[in-house]
C-alpha positions as a printed Julia matrix, in Angstrom:
333×3 Matrix{Float64}:
 -59.59  -64.94  80.62
 -57.64  -66.81  83.24
 -59.0   -70.12  81.9
 -57.18  -69.63  78.61
 -53.75  -69.5   80.22
 -50.8   -67.85  78.55
 -51.03  -64.16  77.74
 -54.8   -64.1   78.41
 -54.25  -65.21  81.98
 -51.36  -62.8   82.39
 -53.45  -59.92  81.02
 -56.37  -60.79  83.29
 -54.14  -60.72  86.34
 -52.61  -57.36  85.48
 -55.51  -55.51  83.88
 -58.46  -56.65  85.98
 -59.2   -56.72  89.69
 -60.3   -60.0   91.37
 -63.96  -58.98  91.06
 -63.65  -58.27  87.32
 -63.19  -54.5   87.54
 -60.45  -52.49  85.88
 -57.19  -51.81  87.62
 -56.16  -48.23  88.25
 -53.11  -48.76  86.03
 -55.32  -49.77  83.1
 -57.64  -46.81  83.54
 -54.6   -44.55  83.45
 -53.21  -46.24  80.31
 -56.36  -46.39  78.12
 -58.78  -43.6   77.24
 -61.92  -45.76  77.17
 -61.13  -49.11  78.82
 -63.69  -51.87  78.79
 -63.24  -54.22  75.83
 -60.06  -56.11  75.0
 -58.52  -57.97  72.12
 -55.69  -60.21  73.29
 -53.25  -61.31  70.59
 -51.11  -63.82  72.41
 -49.23  -65.72  69.71
 -48.7   -65.92  65.97
 -48.32  -69.07  63.9
 -47.12  -68.13  60.44
 -45.2   -69.92  57.72
 -42.8   -68.76  55.01
 -42.96  -66.73  52.85
 -45.38  -64.76  55.0
 -43.15  -64.67  58.1
 -42.13  -61.14  57.21
 -42.43  -58.13  59.51
 -44.08  -55.92  56.9
 -46.74  -58.56  56.23
 -47.35  -59.29  59.91
 -47.64  -55.63  60.89
 -50.09  -54.89  58.07
 -52.2   -57.96  58.87
 -52.36  -57.11  62.58
 -53.39  -53.55  61.67
 -56.16  -54.9   59.45
 -57.41  -57.32  62.12
 -57.6   -54.51  64.68
 -59.35  -52.2   62.21
 -61.99  -54.72  61.12
 -62.85  -56.3   64.45
 -65.25  -53.62  65.69
 -66.27  -50.0   65.26
 -66.05  -49.45  69.01
 -62.91  -48.26  70.79
 -61.05  -50.95  72.69
 -57.62  -51.93  73.93
 -55.41  -54.45  72.15
 -53.12  -56.48  74.38
 -49.95  -57.92  72.86
 -46.73  -59.44  74.19
 -43.49  -57.48  74.49
 -41.48  -60.49  73.38
 -41.91  -64.21  72.96
 -40.19  -67.6   72.92
 -40.75  -68.22  69.2
 -40.23  -66.27  65.98
 -43.95  -65.81  65.34
 -44.62  -64.22  68.71
 -41.59  -61.98  68.33
 -42.95  -60.8   64.98
 -46.24  -60.08  66.73
 -44.48  -58.13  69.47
 -42.6   -55.99  66.98
 -45.81  -55.4   65.03
 -47.27  -53.96  68.22
 -44.34  -51.57  68.54
 -44.65  -50.48  64.89
 -48.37  -49.85  65.46
 -47.6   -47.36  68.25
 -48.28  -49.69  71.18
 -47.29  -48.44  74.63
 -45.44  -50.63  77.12
 -47.8   -51.48  79.97
 -45.27  -53.45  81.98
 -42.32  -55.73  81.31
 -44.48  -58.32  79.49
 -47.46  -56.49  77.98
 -47.98  -53.83  75.32
 -51.26  -51.98  74.79
 -52.68  -50.35  71.67
 -55.43  -47.86  72.51
 -57.67  -47.7   69.43
 -59.18  -44.49  70.75
 -55.98  -42.6   69.89
 -54.92  -41.21  66.52
 -51.3   -42.35  66.71
 -52.05  -46.11  66.25
 -54.41  -45.29  63.38
 -51.71  -43.25  61.65
 -49.16  -46.02  62.22
 -51.6   -48.57  60.77
 -52.04  -46.45  57.64
 -48.26  -46.35  57.19
 -48.06  -50.12  57.65
 -50.68  -50.75  54.98
 -49.03  -48.3   52.58
 -45.67  -49.96  53.13
 -47.1   -53.4   52.3
 -48.84  -52.1   49.18
 -45.61  -50.42  48.1
 -43.67  -53.67  48.44
 -46.26  -55.59  46.44
 -46.24  -53.02  43.64
 -42.47  -52.59  43.44
 -40.58  -55.07  45.64
 -37.14  -53.81  44.58
 -37.71  -50.7   46.72
 -37.27  -52.85  49.82
 -33.85  -54.23  48.97
 -32.25  -52.19  51.74
 -32.11  -53.29  55.36
 -35.21  -52.31  57.37
 -33.87  -53.26  60.8
 -32.92  -49.66  61.54
 -36.43  -48.29  61.12
 -38.04  -47.06  64.31
 -40.59  -44.55  65.5
 -37.74  -42.39  66.81
 -36.33  -42.1   63.28
 -39.72  -41.3   61.76
 -39.67  -38.12  59.68
 -43.45  -38.07  59.39
 -44.97  -38.54  55.96
 -42.56  -36.16  54.22
 -39.55  -38.48  54.1
 -36.56  -37.86  51.83
 -37.79  -40.35  49.23
 -41.37  -39.12  49.36
 -40.18  -35.54  48.87
 -38.04  -36.61  45.89
 -40.99  -38.25  44.13
 -43.22  -35.27  44.89
 -40.58  -32.97  43.42
 -40.47  -35.09  40.26
 -44.27  -35.0   40.05
 -44.21  -31.21  40.43
 -41.56  -30.79  37.75
 -43.51  -32.94  35.31
 -46.8   -31.15  35.97
 -45.04  -27.81  35.71
 -43.64  -28.67  32.28
 -47.08  -29.73  31.07
 -48.79  -26.69  32.56
 -46.35  -24.25  30.93
 -46.85  -25.95  27.55
 -50.63  -25.76  27.91
 -50.56  -22.15  29.11
 -48.55  -21.13  26.03
 -50.84  -23.06  23.68
 -54.13  -21.91  25.2
 -53.38  -18.24  25.81
 -56.63  -16.64  26.97
 -58.89  -19.22  25.29
 -61.51  -20.79  27.6
 -61.59  -24.55  28.07
 -64.72  -26.66  27.6
 -65.96  -28.93  30.37
 -64.32  -32.33  30.17
 -61.11  -30.97  28.64
 -57.94  -32.92  29.24
 -54.53  -31.83  30.39
 -53.5   -30.16  33.61
 -55.93  -27.26  33.35
 -58.76  -29.57  32.34
 -58.39  -31.34  35.69
 -59.1   -28.18  37.68
 -62.56  -27.21  39.0
 -65.04  -25.8   36.49
 -64.72  -22.28  37.94
 -61.23  -22.06  36.39
 -62.1   -23.07  32.83
 -62.5   -19.46  31.66
 -59.44  -18.09  33.41
 -56.99  -16.21  31.2
 -53.39  -16.83  30.25
 -51.94  -14.82  33.14
 -53.92  -16.91  35.63
 -52.67  -20.11  33.99
 -49.08  -18.85  34.21
 -49.55  -18.34  37.94
 -50.93  -21.86  38.26
 -47.97  -23.28  36.35
 -45.63  -21.34  38.64
 -47.35  -22.92  41.67
 -45.96  -26.3   40.56
 -42.49  -24.74  40.22
 -42.71  -23.2   43.69
 -43.76  -26.45  45.36
 -41.18  -28.5   43.46
 -38.57  -26.09  44.8
 -39.89  -26.58  48.32
 -39.48  -30.34  47.99
 -35.97  -29.83  46.6
 -35.19  -28.27  49.99
 -37.1   -30.95  51.93
 -34.53  -30.88  54.72
 -35.91  -27.51  55.72
 -39.15  -27.09  57.64
 -42.16  -27.79  55.43
 -44.13  -24.57  55.14
 -47.15  -26.08  53.42
 -49.1   -24.63  50.5
 -49.09  -20.84  50.73
 -52.2   -20.1   48.67
 -55.24  -21.9   47.27
 -53.54  -22.42  43.91
 -50.69  -24.24  45.63
 -53.17  -26.38  47.55
 -54.7   -27.54  44.3
 -51.26  -28.02  42.75
 -50.19  -30.18  45.69
 -53.28  -32.37  45.38
 -52.42  -32.97  41.72
 -48.77  -33.63  42.61
 -49.69  -36.26  45.21
 -51.96  -37.98  42.7
 -49.2   -38.01  40.09
 -46.61  -39.18  42.65
 -48.91  -42.09  43.51
 -49.02  -43.01  39.83
 -45.24  -42.68  39.46
 -44.5   -45.09  42.32
 -47.11  -47.57  41.07
 -46.27  -47.53  37.38
 -42.66  -46.36  36.98
 -40.6   -48.34  39.51
 -37.35  -48.03  37.57
 -37.6   -44.24  37.5
 -38.29  -44.21  41.24
 -35.36  -46.52  41.96
 -32.94  -44.32  40.04
 -34.34  -41.19  41.67
 -34.02  -42.34  45.29
 -31.03  -44.7   45.13
 -28.85  -42.44  47.31
 -31.59  -41.39  49.74
 -32.27  -43.08  53.09
 -35.18  -45.49  53.29
 -37.94  -44.97  55.84
 -40.99  -47.01  56.83
 -43.23  -44.06  55.86
 -41.88  -43.76  52.29
 -44.55  -43.22  49.62
 -47.42  -42.86  52.06
 -49.56  -40.84  49.65
 -52.71  -41.07  51.75
 -50.7   -39.77  54.69
 -49.5   -36.87  52.52
 -53.09  -36.05  51.59
 -54.01  -36.09  55.25
 -51.04  -34.26  56.76
 -49.61  -31.76  54.26
 -52.66  -29.48  54.26
 -54.42  -27.32  56.81
 -57.75  -28.35  55.26
 -59.25  -29.68  52.03
 -61.73  -26.87  51.34
 -60.45  -26.42  47.78
 -61.62  -29.94  46.86
 -65.21  -28.91  47.57
 -65.03  -26.88  44.36
 -65.33  -30.15  42.42
 -68.77  -30.82  43.91
 -71.41  -29.64  41.43
 -73.97  -29.53  44.24
 -71.95  -26.73  45.84
 -71.77  -24.49  42.78
 -71.39  -20.89  43.87
 -69.83  -21.71  47.24
 -66.66  -19.85  46.21
 -68.47  -16.51  46.12
 -67.3   -14.22  48.96
 -70.88  -13.75  50.15
 -71.85  -17.42  49.74
 -73.66  -18.96  52.7
 -71.47  -22.09  52.82
 -68.23  -20.13  52.58
 -69.27  -17.72  55.33
 -70.64  -20.45  57.6
 -67.48  -22.55  57.36
 -65.0   -19.67  57.43
 -63.4   -20.65  54.1
 -61.12  -18.19  52.28
 -59.68  -17.56  48.81
 -61.81  -20.06  46.89
 -62.86  -17.82  43.99
 -60.53  -18.32  41.03
 -59.26  -14.72  41.16
 -58.24  -15.29  44.81
 -56.27  -18.5   44.27
 -52.85  -16.83  44.36
 -53.44  -14.49  47.26
 -51.18  -15.67  50.12
 -52.87  -17.13  53.17
 -50.44  -15.2   55.35
 -48.35  -12.13  54.61
 -45.62  -13.56  56.86
 -45.41  -16.71  54.73
 -45.89  -15.23  51.26
 -43.72  -15.97  48.22
 -41.49  -13.23  46.86
 -43.85  -11.25  44.6
 -40.88  -10.34  42.36
 -39.75  -13.9   41.71
 -41.06  -13.77  38.13
 -42.08  -16.6   35.84
 -40.28  -19.33  33.98
 -38.96  -18.04  30.65
């Protein structure tokens, strides 16, 4: 490494001992030290000399290089614009300062992986609807990070919930107690097959689940409580899917919806929402035809995995009595 000069030589002197071993400081900084990727400079031309592009590209390079865990070494600053973009990309990808000249990304940790997912989502969002990035991004930082449930993300999720609620109430009124055939369309046609024969009262409860979650996102400044029953888990999965479609296909509606809300680097991270807004994804296993019958209380899979409330008649039983909805809240008129 010392033969390459520059950051490689600097990294060799600070991360390795004279006999090629690892310094104590490196072993303290990295979970599984051993392999290194040194990114010492960046040569990039307009129009790609953009922080969003650079951060997403660096994330992709790190992700595709190897399946093994390793440390990525990057500069803390640089003499030219390209290297400074590289240094800031390291910070946005959750790098830790090693000393006054080096940053390290430990690919063994979850935090850089989560930051990389946000970087990719942010780039995709800009490609799909560039007007959403008209505001200044210089103020974005990890310290200001709200997690995946940012103000703008919550607003789009609320809109998705309101739209699904309106459709669900219309369908519930039209269907009554009539069963649905497999392959049916609409909101209720998208649910697992075990719900196709549920009655009108069950469908009203499912429609209300969209109302309840939309109300939660209306109050997004409060602590997110998460879905409170299996029905709300399924409703939230459908809401995230619809929110993804809204941001991709209805940019003008999104712009008008969020115009007065602060922008954040994690806005519209729908994969992050799928990962972080749930305790688990057990309810999605109901779509797997190979697992038919797993929802039964005495089913082997359900008992082995400790899953609860998967049978259709259990979907609206609260996970916790301490976090239950008001049972007297009624239904939409």
